[in-house]
mmCIF file of C-alpha atoms and ligand atoms in Angstrom:
data_model
loop_
_atom_site.group_PDB
_atom_site.id
_atom_site.type_symbol
_atom_site.label_atom_id
_atom_site.label_comp_id
_atom_site.label_asym_id
_atom_site.label_seq_id
_atom_site.Cartn_x
_atom_site.Cartn_y
_atom_site.Cartn_z
ATOM 1 C CA UNK A 342 23.755 -4.603 5.384
ATOM 2 C CA UNK A 343 23.824 -1.762 7.678
ATOM 3 C CA UNK A 344 23.085 0.307 10.518
ATOM 4 C CA UNK A 345 21.345 3.782 10.110
ATOM 5 C CA UNK A 346 21.636 6.155 12.223
ATOM 6 C CA UNK A 347 19.189 9.400 12.180
ATOM 7 C CA UNK A 348 20.874 12.044 14.180
ATOM 8 C CA UNK A 349 18.870 15.641 14.930
ATOM 9 C CA UNK A 350 16.883 15.956 11.120
ATOM 10 C CA UNK A 351 15.178 18.943 10.497
ATOM 11 C CA UNK A 352 13.552 19.292 7.225
ATOM 12 C CA UNK A 353 11.637 22.439 5.739
ATOM 13 C CA UNK A 354 9.449 22.620 2.806
ATOM 14 C CA UNK A 355 8.047 25.775 0.683
ATOM 15 C CA UNK A 356 11.374 28.296 2.062
ATOM 16 C CA UNK A 357 10.947 26.680 5.849
ATOM 17 C CA UNK A 358 7.013 27.729 5.615
ATOM 18 C CA UNK A 359 6.174 23.711 6.185
ATOM 19 C CA UNK A 360 8.327 21.832 9.150
ATOM 20 C CA UNK A 361 8.125 18.455 8.246
ATOM 21 C CA UNK A 362 10.478 16.932 10.338
ATOM 22 C CA UNK A 363 11.647 18.887 13.326
ATOM 23 C CA UNK A 364 15.051 17.643 15.030
ATOM 24 C CA UNK A 365 14.403 13.463 14.140
ATOM 25 C CA UNK A 366 16.591 10.879 15.976
ATOM 26 C CA UNK A 367 16.853 7.409 15.629
ATOM 27 C CA UNK A 368 18.574 4.320 14.902
ATOM 28 C CA UNK A 369 17.736 1.031 13.106
ATOM 29 C CA UNK A 370 20.089 -1.328 14.068
ATOM 30 C CA UNK A 371 21.897 -3.890 11.485
ATOM 31 C CA UNK A 372 19.624 -6.283 9.855
ATOM 32 C CA UNK A 373 16.299 -5.174 11.664
ATOM 33 C CA UNK A 374 13.166 -4.273 11.073
ATOM 34 C CA UNK A 375 11.994 -0.516 12.203
ATOM 35 C CA UNK A 376 9.028 0.946 11.788
ATOM 36 C CA UNK A 377 7.924 4.150 11.132
ATOM 37 C CA UNK A 378 4.635 4.871 12.909
ATOM 38 C CA UNK A 379 2.541 8.355 12.664
ATOM 39 C CA UNK A 380 -0.804 9.925 11.715
ATOM 40 C CA UNK A 381 -0.613 11.388 8.025
ATOM 41 C CA UNK A 382 1.468 13.735 7.947
ATOM 42 C CA UNK A 383 3.353 12.723 10.458
ATOM 43 C CA UNK A 384 6.652 13.355 7.840
ATOM 44 C CA UNK A 385 7.020 9.278 7.556
ATOM 45 C CA UNK A 386 7.771 9.993 3.933
ATOM 46 C CA UNK A 387 9.817 12.701 4.470
ATOM 47 C CA UNK A 388 12.006 10.766 6.561
ATOM 48 C CA UNK A 389 12.301 8.133 3.469
ATOM 49 C CA UNK A 390 13.496 10.680 1.229
ATOM 50 C CA UNK A 391 15.988 11.880 3.051
ATOM 51 C CA UNK A 392 17.496 8.423 3.944
ATOM 52 C CA UNK A 393 16.962 7.526 0.302
ATOM 53 C CA UNK A 394 18.424 10.860 -1.011
ATOM 54 C CA UNK A 395 15.870 12.061 -2.497
ATOM 55 C CA UNK A 396 15.258 15.031 -0.630
ATOM 56 C CA UNK A 397 17.711 17.108 0.920
ATOM 57 C CA UNK A 398 18.350 17.297 4.648
ATOM 58 C CA UNK A 399 18.300 20.787 6.263
ATOM 59 C CA UNK A 400 20.136 20.192 9.193
ATOM 60 C CA UNK A 401 21.199 17.043 10.502
ATOM 61 C CA UNK A 402 23.486 14.028 9.206
ATOM 62 C CA UNK A 403 22.423 10.308 8.806
ATOM 63 C CA UNK A 404 24.768 7.634 8.672
ATOM 64 C CA UNK A 405 25.040 4.305 7.566
ATOM 65 C CA UNK A 406 27.653 2.059 9.449
ATOM 66 C CA UNK A 407 29.934 4.211 9.877
ATOM 67 C CA UNK A 408 29.350 6.952 7.541
ATOM 68 C CA UNK A 409 28.319 9.707 7.187
ATOM 69 C CA UNK A 410 25.646 9.516 3.962
ATOM 70 C CA UNK A 411 23.817 13.381 4.106
ATOM 71 C CA UNK A 412 25.294 14.911 1.383
ATOM 72 C CA UNK A 413 26.187 11.341 -0.772
ATOM 73 C CA UNK A 414 23.808 10.794 -4.302
ATOM 74 C CA UNK A 415 20.740 8.603 -3.889
ATOM 75 C CA UNK A 416 22.327 5.928 -6.317
ATOM 76 C CA UNK A 417 25.880 5.614 -3.809
ATOM 77 C CA UNK A 418 23.722 4.757 -0.932
ATOM 78 C CA UNK A 419 22.649 1.033 -2.410
ATOM 79 C CA UNK A 420 19.141 1.398 -0.854
ATOM 80 C CA UNK A 421 15.915 0.541 -1.959
ATOM 81 C CA UNK A 422 12.776 2.508 -2.058
ATOM 82 C CA UNK A 423 8.953 1.232 -2.205
ATOM 83 C CA UNK A 424 6.371 3.889 -2.371
ATOM 84 C CA UNK A 425 2.940 4.072 -1.698
ATOM 85 C CA UNK A 426 2.584 5.713 -4.900
ATOM 86 C CA UNK A 427 4.474 3.370 -6.697
ATOM 87 C CA UNK A 428 5.920 5.321 -9.472
ATOM 88 C CA UNK A 429 6.766 2.713 -12.357
ATOM 89 C CA UNK A 430 7.201 2.891 -16.087
ATOM 90 C CA UNK A 431 4.825 2.988 -17.147
ATOM 91 C CA UNK A 432 5.685 2.446 -20.855
ATOM 92 C CA UNK A 433 7.863 -1.218 -19.425
ATOM 93 C CA UNK A 434 6.313 -4.707 -18.797
ATOM 94 C CA UNK A 435 5.609 -5.732 -14.823
ATOM 95 C CA UNK A 436 8.534 -7.880 -15.739
ATOM 96 C CA UNK A 437 11.047 -5.019 -17.095
ATOM 97 C CA UNK A 438 9.750 -2.819 -14.253
ATOM 98 C CA UNK A 439 10.830 -5.445 -11.657
ATOM 99 C CA UNK A 440 14.252 -6.365 -13.835
ATOM 100 C CA UNK A 441 15.346 -2.680 -14.031
ATOM 101 C CA UNK A 442 16.868 -2.615 -10.799
ATOM 102 C CA UNK A 443 19.267 -5.818 -11.209
ATOM 103 C CA UNK A 444 20.199 -3.968 -14.850
ATOM 104 C CA UNK A 445 21.267 -0.265 -13.160
ATOM 105 C CA UNK A 446 24.150 0.518 -15.138
ATOM 106 C CA UNK A 447 26.359 1.239 -11.280
ATOM 107 C CA UNK A 448 25.122 -2.424 -10.781
ATOM 108 C CA UNK A 449 26.476 -4.021 -13.823
ATOM 109 C CA UNK A 450 28.670 -6.961 -13.660
ATOM 110 C CA UNK A 451 26.710 -8.914 -10.883
ATOM 111 C CA UNK A 452 23.551 -10.746 -12.632
ATOM 112 C CA UNK A 453 23.413 -12.957 -15.844
ATOM 113 C CA UNK A 454 20.463 -12.241 -17.937
ATOM 114 C CA UNK A 455 19.066 -15.836 -17.122
ATOM 115 C CA UNK A 456 20.089 -15.129 -13.761
ATOM 116 C CA UNK A 457 18.564 -11.725 -13.438
ATOM 117 C CA UNK A 458 14.906 -13.045 -15.372
ATOM 118 C CA UNK A 459 14.959 -15.860 -12.659
ATOM 119 C CA UNK A 460 15.241 -13.472 -9.631
ATOM 120 C CA UNK A 461 12.430 -11.772 -11.079
ATOM 121 C CA UNK A 462 10.314 -14.891 -11.227
ATOM 122 C CA UNK A 463 11.324 -15.577 -7.972
ATOM 123 C CA UNK A 464 10.104 -12.608 -6.628
ATOM 124 C CA UNK A 465 6.676 -12.311 -8.885
ATOM 125 C CA UNK A 466 5.607 -15.700 -7.443
ATOM 126 C CA UNK A 467 6.223 -14.493 -3.765
ATOM 127 C CA UNK A 468 4.017 -11.346 -4.491
ATOM 128 C CA UNK A 469 1.736 -13.774 -6.216
ATOM 129 C CA UNK A 470 1.726 -11.369 -9.660
ATOM 130 C CA UNK A 471 3.559 -13.947 -11.604
ATOM 131 C CA UNK A 472 0.107 -13.833 -14.281
ATOM 132 C CA UNK A 473 0.794 -10.205 -14.226
ATOM 133 C CA UNK A 474 4.527 -10.291 -16.141
ATOM 134 C CA UNK A 475 3.674 -9.259 -19.968
ATOM 135 C CA UNK A 476 1.558 -6.656 -18.776
ATOM 136 C CA UNK A 477 1.871 -2.822 -18.313
ATOM 137 C CA UNK A 478 1.399 -1.247 -15.698
ATOM 138 C CA UNK A 479 -2.261 0.340 -16.708
ATOM 139 C CA UNK A 480 -3.423 -2.604 -17.450
ATOM 140 C CA UNK A 481 -2.972 -3.564 -13.614
ATOM 141 C CA UNK A 482 -4.959 -3.238 -10.358
ATOM 142 C CA UNK A 483 -4.023 -0.781 -7.621
ATOM 143 C CA UNK A 484 -2.941 -3.487 -5.149
ATOM 144 C CA UNK A 485 -1.243 -4.835 -8.325
ATOM 145 C CA UNK A 486 0.962 -2.449 -9.192
ATOM 146 C CA UNK A 487 1.576 -1.863 -5.466
ATOM 147 C CA UNK A 488 2.855 -5.230 -5.003
ATOM 148 C CA UNK A 489 5.228 -4.839 -8.702
ATOM 149 C CA UNK A 490 6.513 -1.666 -6.682
ATOM 150 C CA UNK A 491 6.999 -3.611 -3.957
ATOM 151 C CA UNK A 492 8.947 -6.266 -6.172
ATOM 152 C CA UNK A 493 10.462 -3.806 -7.443
ATOM 153 C CA UNK A 494 12.413 -2.841 -4.216
ATOM 154 C CA UNK A 495 12.463 -6.063 -2.770
ATOM 155 C CA UNK A 496 14.324 -7.763 -6.090
ATOM 156 C CA UNK A 497 17.529 -6.434 -5.298
ATOM 157 C CA UNK A 498 19.565 -7.120 -2.064
ATOM 158 C CA UNK A 499 21.063 -3.708 -1.190
ATOM 159 C CA UNK A 500 22.340 -2.447 2.024
ATOM 160 C CA UNK A 501 18.501 -1.262 2.893
ATOM 161 C CA UNK A 502 15.062 -1.293 2.244
ATOM 162 C CA UNK A 503 12.955 1.557 3.332
ATOM 163 C CA UNK A 504 9.507 0.763 2.462
ATOM 164 C CA UNK A 505 6.505 3.789 2.281
ATOM 165 C CA UNK A 506 3.732 2.250 3.407
ATOM 166 C CA UNK A 507 4.086 0.048 1.036
ATOM 167 C CA UNK A 508 0.767 -2.567 1.024
ATOM 168 C CA UNK A 509 -1.617 0.372 1.791
ATOM 169 C CA UNK A 510 -3.352 -0.055 -1.889
ATOM 170 C CA UNK A 511 -3.533 -3.737 -0.556
ATOM 171 C CA UNK A 512 -7.675 -5.488 0.636
ATOM 172 C CA UNK A 513 -7.389 -6.292 4.404
ATOM 173 C CA UNK A 514 -6.870 -10.422 3.532
ATOM 174 C CA UNK A 515 -4.251 -9.892 1.059
ATOM 175 C CA UNK A 516 -2.203 -7.219 3.155
ATOM 176 C CA UNK A 517 -2.284 -9.499 6.306
ATOM 177 C CA UNK A 518 -0.753 -11.955 3.767
ATOM 178 C CA UNK A 519 1.881 -9.581 2.897
ATOM 179 C CA UNK A 520 3.300 -8.905 6.171
ATOM 180 C CA UNK A 521 3.276 -12.287 7.337
ATOM 181 C CA UNK A 522 5.139 -12.782 3.926
ATOM 182 C CA UNK A 523 7.197 -9.626 4.210
ATOM 183 C CA UNK A 524 8.413 -10.565 8.327
ATOM 184 C CA UNK A 525 9.257 -13.721 6.347
ATOM 185 C CA UNK A 526 11.591 -11.911 3.754
ATOM 186 C CA UNK A 527 13.113 -9.807 5.795
ATOM 187 C CA UNK A 528 14.039 -12.003 8.597
ATOM 188 C CA UNK A 529 14.992 -14.372 5.400
ATOM 189 C CA UNK A 530 17.802 -11.986 3.955
ATOM 190 C CA UNK A 531 18.802 -10.137 7.272
ATOM 191 C CA UNK A 532 18.217 -6.684 5.814
ATOM 192 C CA UNK A 533 17.558 -3.625 7.461
ATOM 193 C CA UNK A 534 14.449 -2.568 7.149
ATOM 194 C CA UNK A 535 13.154 1.023 7.542
ATOM 195 C CA UNK A 536 9.091 0.481 7.129
ATOM 196 C CA UNK A 537 6.870 2.923 7.772
ATOM 197 C CA UNK A 538 2.665 3.282 8.260
ATOM 198 C CA UNK A 539 0.024 5.337 10.152
ATOM 199 C CA UNK A 540 -1.412 1.256 10.934
ATOM 200 C CA UNK A 541 -0.064 0.531 14.362
ATOM 201 C CA UNK A 542 -1.637 -2.854 14.174
ATOM 202 C CA UNK A 543 0.949 -3.210 10.651
ATOM 203 C CA UNK A 544 3.551 -1.400 13.415
ATOM 204 C CA UNK A 545 3.098 -3.355 16.726
ATOM 205 C CA UNK A 546 3.345 -7.093 15.010
ATOM 206 C CA UNK A 547 6.075 -5.959 12.273
ATOM 207 C CA UNK A 548 8.705 -4.216 14.108
ATOM 208 C CA UNK A 549 11.388 -5.496 16.194
ATOM 209 C CA UNK A 550 11.793 -1.789 17.193
ATOM 210 C CA UNK A 551 9.554 1.669 16.229
ATOM 211 C CA UNK A 552 9.354 5.571 16.605
ATOM 212 C CA UNK A 553 5.711 7.164 16.473
ATOM 213 C CA UNK A 554 6.480 9.990 14.538
ATOM 214 C CA UNK A 555 3.585 13.084 15.488
ATOM 215 C CA UNK A 556 3.892 16.473 13.485
ATOM 216 C CA UNK A 557 7.185 15.857 12.598
ATOM 217 C CA UNK A 558 8.635 15.337 16.115
ATOM 218 C CA UNK A 559 10.063 11.964 17.786
ATOM 219 C CA UNK A 560 7.690 11.171 20.371
ATOM 220 C CA UNK A 561 8.660 7.546 21.097
ATOM 221 C CA UNK A 562 11.171 4.686 20.376
ATOM 222 C CA UNK A 563 11.087 1.475 21.979
ATOM 223 C CA UNK A 564 9.800 -2.025 20.854
ATOM 224 C CA UNK A 565 6.539 -2.824 19.999
ATOM 225 C CA UNK A 566 5.823 -4.014 23.487
ATOM 226 C CA UNK A 567 8.014 -1.046 25.136
ATOM 227 C CA UNK A 568 5.525 1.264 23.138
ATOM 228 C CA UNK A 569 2.029 -0.341 23.860
ATOM 229 C CA UNK A 570 2.518 -1.064 27.756
ATOM 230 C CA UNK A 571 4.462 2.129 28.187
ATOM 231 C CA UNK A 572 3.349 4.457 26.830
ATOM 232 C CA UNK A 573 5.273 8.274 26.985
ATOM 233 C CA UNK A 574 2.688 10.321 26.709
ATOM 234 C CA UNK A 575 -1.372 10.505 25.657
ATOM 235 C CA UNK A 576 -0.586 10.575 22.150
ATOM 236 C CA UNK A 577 0.853 7.823 22.062
ATOM 237 C CA UNK A 578 -0.549 6.167 24.590
ATOM 238 C CA UNK A 579 -4.081 7.002 22.597
ATOM 239 C CA UNK A 580 -2.622 6.147 18.567
ATOM 240 C CA UNK A 581 -0.889 2.851 19.847
ATOM 241 C CA UNK A 582 -4.441 0.414 20.717
ATOM 242 C CA UNK A 583 -7.263 -0.702 18.932
ATOM 243 C CA UNK A 584 -9.474 0.655 20.389
ATOM 244 C CA UNK A 585 -7.769 3.278 21.537
ATOM 245 C CA UNK A 586 -7.108 3.474 25.821
ATOM 246 C CA UNK A 587 -9.460 5.062 27.945
ATOM 247 C CA UNK A 588 -8.604 8.647 29.207
ATOM 248 C CA UNK A 589 -10.447 9.715 32.474
ATOM 249 C CA UNK A 590 -9.654 13.248 34.381
ATOM 250 C CA UNK A 591 -9.525 12.648 37.462
ATOM 251 C CA UNK A 592 -8.061 14.274 41.207
ATOM 252 C CA UNK A 593 -6.566 13.380 44.114
ATOM 253 C CA UNK A 594 -9.333 13.262 47.615
ATOM 254 C CA UNK A 595 -8.360 12.374 50.221
ATOM 255 C CA UNK A 596 -7.446 8.311 50.042
ATOM 256 C CA UNK A 597 -9.925 8.545 46.514
ATOM 257 C CA UNK A 598 -8.839 9.191 42.819
ATOM 258 C CA UNK A 599 -12.258 10.574 41.474
ATOM 259 C CA UNK A 600 -12.668 9.681 38.050
ATOM 260 C CA UNK A 601 -14.665 12.310 35.773
ATOM 261 C CA UNK A 602 -16.098 13.618 39.040
ATOM 262 C CA UNK A 603 -18.109 10.266 39.836
ATOM 263 C CA UNK A 604 -16.594 7.625 40.451
ATOM 264 C CA UNK A 605 -14.162 6.850 43.947
ATOM 265 C CA UNK A 606 -11.089 4.382 43.373
ATOM 266 C CA UNK A 607 -9.560 4.061 46.735
ATOM 267 C CA UNK A 608 -5.743 4.386 46.435
ATOM 268 C CA UNK A 609 -2.456 3.307 48.807
ATOM 269 C CA UNK A 610 -0.997 5.571 50.273
ATOM 270 C CA UNK A 611 1.996 5.233 48.886
ATOM 271 C CA UNK A 612 0.117 5.719 45.335
ATOM 272 C CA UNK A 613 -1.071 9.285 46.755
ATOM 273 C CA UNK A 614 2.109 9.900 48.264
ATOM 274 C CA UNK A 615 3.945 8.987 43.911
ATOM 275 C CA UNK A 616 0.713 11.172 42.786
ATOM 276 C CA UNK A 617 1.016 14.122 44.602
ATOM 277 C CA UNK A 618 4.412 14.655 44.197
ATOM 278 C CA UNK A 619 4.535 14.360 40.833
ATOM 279 C CA UNK A 620 1.392 16.578 40.430
ATOM 280 C CA UNK A 621 1.627 18.934 43.119
ATOM 281 C CA UNK A 622 -2.164 18.988 43.061
ATOM 282 C CA UNK A 623 -2.621 19.047 39.266
ATOM 283 C CA UNK A 624 -5.279 17.636 37.799
ATOM 284 C CA UNK A 625 -4.166 13.137 36.280
ATOM 285 C CA UNK A 626 -5.007 11.446 33.566
ATOM 286 C CA UNK A 627 -6.132 8.095 34.484
ATOM 287 C CA UNK A 628 -5.173 5.651 31.101
ATOM 288 C CA UNK A 629 -7.416 2.127 30.842
ATOM 289 C CA UNK A 630 -6.900 0.165 27.828
ATOM 290 C CA UNK A 631 -10.576 -1.707 26.662
ATOM 291 C CA UNK A 632 -8.947 -4.817 27.294
ATOM 292 C CA UNK A 633 -8.313 -4.009 30.928
ATOM 293 C CA UNK A 634 -12.571 -3.249 31.761
ATOM 294 C CA UNK A 635 -15.194 -5.424 32.725
ATOM 295 C CA UNK A 636 -18.832 -5.347 33.079
ATOM 296 C CA UNK A 637 -20.842 -5.629 36.020
ATOM 297 C CA UNK A 638 -24.100 -5.741 36.777
ATOM 298 C CA UNK A 639 -24.843 -1.848 37.252
ATOM 299 C CA UNK A 640 -25.914 -2.432 41.125
ATOM 300 C CA UNK A 641 -22.528 -4.900 41.913
ATOM 301 C CA UNK A 642 -20.745 -2.879 44.689
ATOM 302 C CA UNK A 643 -16.730 -3.614 42.054
ATOM 303 C CA UNK A 644 -18.639 -1.471 39.416
ATOM 304 C CA UNK A 645 -16.902 2.259 39.410
ATOM 305 C CA UNK A 646 -18.817 3.662 36.998
ATOM 306 C CA UNK A 647 -23.343 2.836 35.712
ATOM 307 C CA UNK A 648 -23.932 3.719 32.464
ATOM 308 C CA UNK A 649 -26.181 2.415 28.978
ATOM 309 C CA UNK A 650 -24.170 0.568 25.856
ATOM 310 C CA UNK A 651 -24.494 2.943 23.475
ATOM 311 C CA UNK A 652 -22.998 0.844 20.584
ATOM 312 C CA UNK A 653 -21.866 -3.151 20.524
ATOM 313 C CA UNK A 654 -19.396 -3.519 17.674
ATOM 314 C CA UNK A 655 -19.130 -7.407 16.803
ATOM 315 C CA UNK A 656 -15.630 -8.435 15.709
ATOM 316 C CA UNK A 657 -16.080 -11.875 15.661
ATOM 317 C CA UNK A 658 -14.616 -13.127 18.891
ATOM 318 C CA UNK A 659 -14.841 -9.789 20.697
ATOM 319 C CA UNK A 660 -16.843 -7.087 20.729
ATOM 320 C CA UNK A 661 -15.839 -3.496 21.249
ATOM 321 C CA UNK A 662 -18.694 -2.278 23.730
ATOM 322 C CA UNK A 663 -19.579 2.141 23.857
ATOM 323 C CA UNK A 664 -20.865 2.831 26.852
ATOM 324 C CA UNK A 665 -22.356 6.194 27.762
ATOM 325 C CA UNK A 666 -21.659 7.901 31.602
ATOM 326 C CA UNK A 667 -23.453 11.232 32.046
ATOM 327 C CA UNK A 668 -21.721 13.263 29.223
ATOM 328 C CA UNK A 669 -18.497 11.068 28.736
ATOM 329 C CA UNK A 670 -17.936 7.913 26.843
ATOM 330 C CA UNK A 671 -15.989 4.247 27.976
ATOM 331 C CA UNK A 672 -14.892 1.640 25.370
ATOM 332 C CA UNK A 673 -14.682 -2.199 26.577
ATOM 333 C CA UNK A 674 -13.205 -5.040 24.748
ATOM 334 C CA UNK A 675 -14.894 -8.453 26.061
ATOM 335 C CA UNK A 676 -15.351 -11.919 24.697
ATOM 336 C CA UNK A 677 -18.447 -11.441 22.371
ATOM 337 C CA UNK A 678 -20.653 -13.976 24.980
ATOM 338 C CA UNK A 679 -19.799 -11.614 27.666
ATOM 339 C CA UNK A 680 -21.062 -8.711 26.145
ATOM 340 C CA UNK A 681 -24.732 -6.917 26.334
ATOM 341 C CA UNK A 682 -26.598 -5.231 24.372
ATOM 342 C CA UNK A 683 -27.509 -2.066 22.987
ATOM 343 C CA UNK A 684 -29.544 -0.246 25.583
ATOM 344 C CA UNK A 685 -28.787 -1.981 28.264
ATOM 345 C CA UNK A 686 -27.192 -0.984 31.747
ATOM 346 C CA UNK A 687 -23.988 -2.253 32.977
ATOM 347 C CA UNK A 688 -21.585 -1.795 35.729
ATOM 348 C CA UNK A 689 -17.794 -1.341 34.630
ATOM 349 C CA UNK A 690 -14.914 -2.148 36.962
ATOM 350 C CA UNK A 691 -11.215 -2.147 36.418
ATOM 351 C CA UNK A 692 -8.245 -2.424 38.538
ATOM 352 C CA UNK A 693 -5.766 0.093 39.593
ATOM 353 C CA UNK A 694 -2.828 -2.331 38.449
ATOM 354 C CA UNK A 695 -4.843 -1.851 35.041
ATOM 355 C CA UNK A 696 -3.672 1.867 35.009
ATOM 356 C CA UNK A 697 -0.978 4.409 32.593
ATOM 357 C CA UNK A 698 -1.076 8.003 34.833
ATOM 358 C CA UNK A 699 -0.215 11.184 32.596
ATOM 359 C CA UNK A 700 0.559 14.440 33.226
ATOM 360 C CA UNK A 701 -2.740 16.330 32.654
ATOM 361 C CA UNK A 702 -1.150 19.432 32.269
ATOM 362 C CA UNK A 703 1.854 18.461 30.420
ATOM 363 C CA UNK A 704 0.718 14.864 28.561
ATOM 364 C CA UNK A 705 3.759 13.066 29.427
ATOM 365 C CA UNK A 706 3.520 9.526 31.715
ATOM 366 C CA UNK A 707 4.006 10.002 35.361
ATOM 367 C CA UNK A 708 4.265 6.212 35.411
HETATM 368 P P1 ATP B 2140 1.077 10.738 4.792
HETATM 369 O O1 ATP B 2140 1.112 9.187 5.385
HETATM 370 O O2 ATP B 2140 0.234 11.276 4.661
HETATM 371 O O3 ATP B 2140 1.795 10.210 3.395
HETATM 372 P P2 ATP B 2140 3.587 11.968 6.202
HETATM 373 O O4 ATP B 2140 3.342 10.992 7.341
HETATM 374 O O5 ATP B 2140 4.108 10.789 4.914
HETATM 375 O O6 ATP B 2140 2.432 11.719 5.808
HETATM 376 P P3 ATP B 2140 4.788 13.649 4.783
HETATM 377 O O7 ATP B 2140 4.550 13.537 3.124
HETATM 378 O O8 ATP B 2140 6.447 13.518 5.269
HETATM 379 O O9 ATP B 2140 4.027 13.024 5.661
HETATM 380 O O10 ATP B 2140 4.634 15.068 4.988
HETATM 381 C C1 ATP B 2140 5.333 15.780 6.069
HETATM 382 C C2 ATP B 2140 4.467 17.565 5.977
HETATM 383 O O11 ATP B 2140 5.320 18.251 5.111
HETATM 384 C C3 ATP B 2140 3.275 17.551 5.790
HETATM 385 O O12 ATP B 2140 2.832 18.316 6.598
HETATM 386 C C4 ATP B 2140 3.050 17.789 4.353
HETATM 387 O O13 ATP B 2140 2.314 18.617 4.108
HETATM 388 C C5 ATP B 2140 4.419 18.211 4.279
HETATM 389 N N1 ATP B 2140 5.480 18.113 2.507
HETATM 390 C C6 ATP B 2140 5.452 16.688 2.088
HETATM 391 N N2 ATP B 2140 6.078 17.019 1.334
HETATM 392 C C7 ATP B 2140 5.841 18.472 0.382
HETATM 393 C C8 ATP B 2140 6.344 19.424 -0.328
HETATM 394 N N3 ATP B 2140 6.780 19.144 -1.526
HETATM 395 N N4 ATP B 2140 5.906 20.583 -0.849
HETATM 396 C C9 ATP B 2140 5.820 21.094 0.716
HETATM 397 N N5 ATP B 2140 4.688 20.160 1.788
HETATM 398 C C10 ATP B 2140 5.569 19.543 1.616
#
């Protein structure tokens, strides 16, 4: 177990043509589950490769506890890695693939053959691949191969697990189960884990701490609750949360906040001062999560906006409705029993307490 500290790390590919990471810093405390969340190409895999020592760093340092491991060979870092792309030994059976990390020469002296076999079966059971132990990788489905790759990482008890989208290829049900299992294993073993995913829900539900990565830059680091409740900028606000936060262009007009140039929301003198100070007259973007929008009848005095329901997506107990207001769209997450039908005219309301305020120019959070 170890604390991992990534400090001011930059990485380019193709002789500097592609900047994969720019001055990336974060810390994963000993024994914690840290998620790196970001869209495709954000730099998640690169971060894992640099921590594992598979790629060389251009600038910056990586520490494990107090030891600078920046220039250490991969084999000397005592981390176990699982990649989305499996990288299994094609000529070896699942059993041999799983046992391999336990037999690596530098780890000799640890386990007897019987202990190795015991551990292999234990991990195979945990991942539901017990019946596949005698098969070769080519005789497995993508999801099965991915579980073997994950098993090959979890079979050992290293200082840290580095898991790069390790369950991306499983079907939704299995992914859900594996998320629970992974978290359980990690808590049980207390092994420091860095886990990458493009799936915000996965990060929110797994992580002790998480970092949002975009275009090689860390946008925000915090607990899932901090990131969900206080997104630091519009990118994080829109990327974390499903469906994404609604964002409305707004201007101050007297004591009203005018949203989309359509709806007037009266604001307190205090809020007006805070907004005016922060913006000095510039525009604001107001963010409201779909769960915080409510529907009312279109002629209700509470209706901030009136519009037509363009789409209804039923997700079991909840439904997502998309309401068109002139050229704008707002989404609301409602109890399915309360959801209106497609084509219906509705009013939408929300309160200032549920709003997030961003600077329209810098896109940074105001408050
Ligand atoms: P994904 O979710 O698609 O796996 P990612 O967040 O893991 O994406 P990386 O694979 O780290 O992102 O890639 C970051 C950037 O670096 C991307 O622009 C990618 O195209 C580029 N890149 C990664 N590896 C190489 C390489 N070997 N040569 C050139 N460019 C690369």
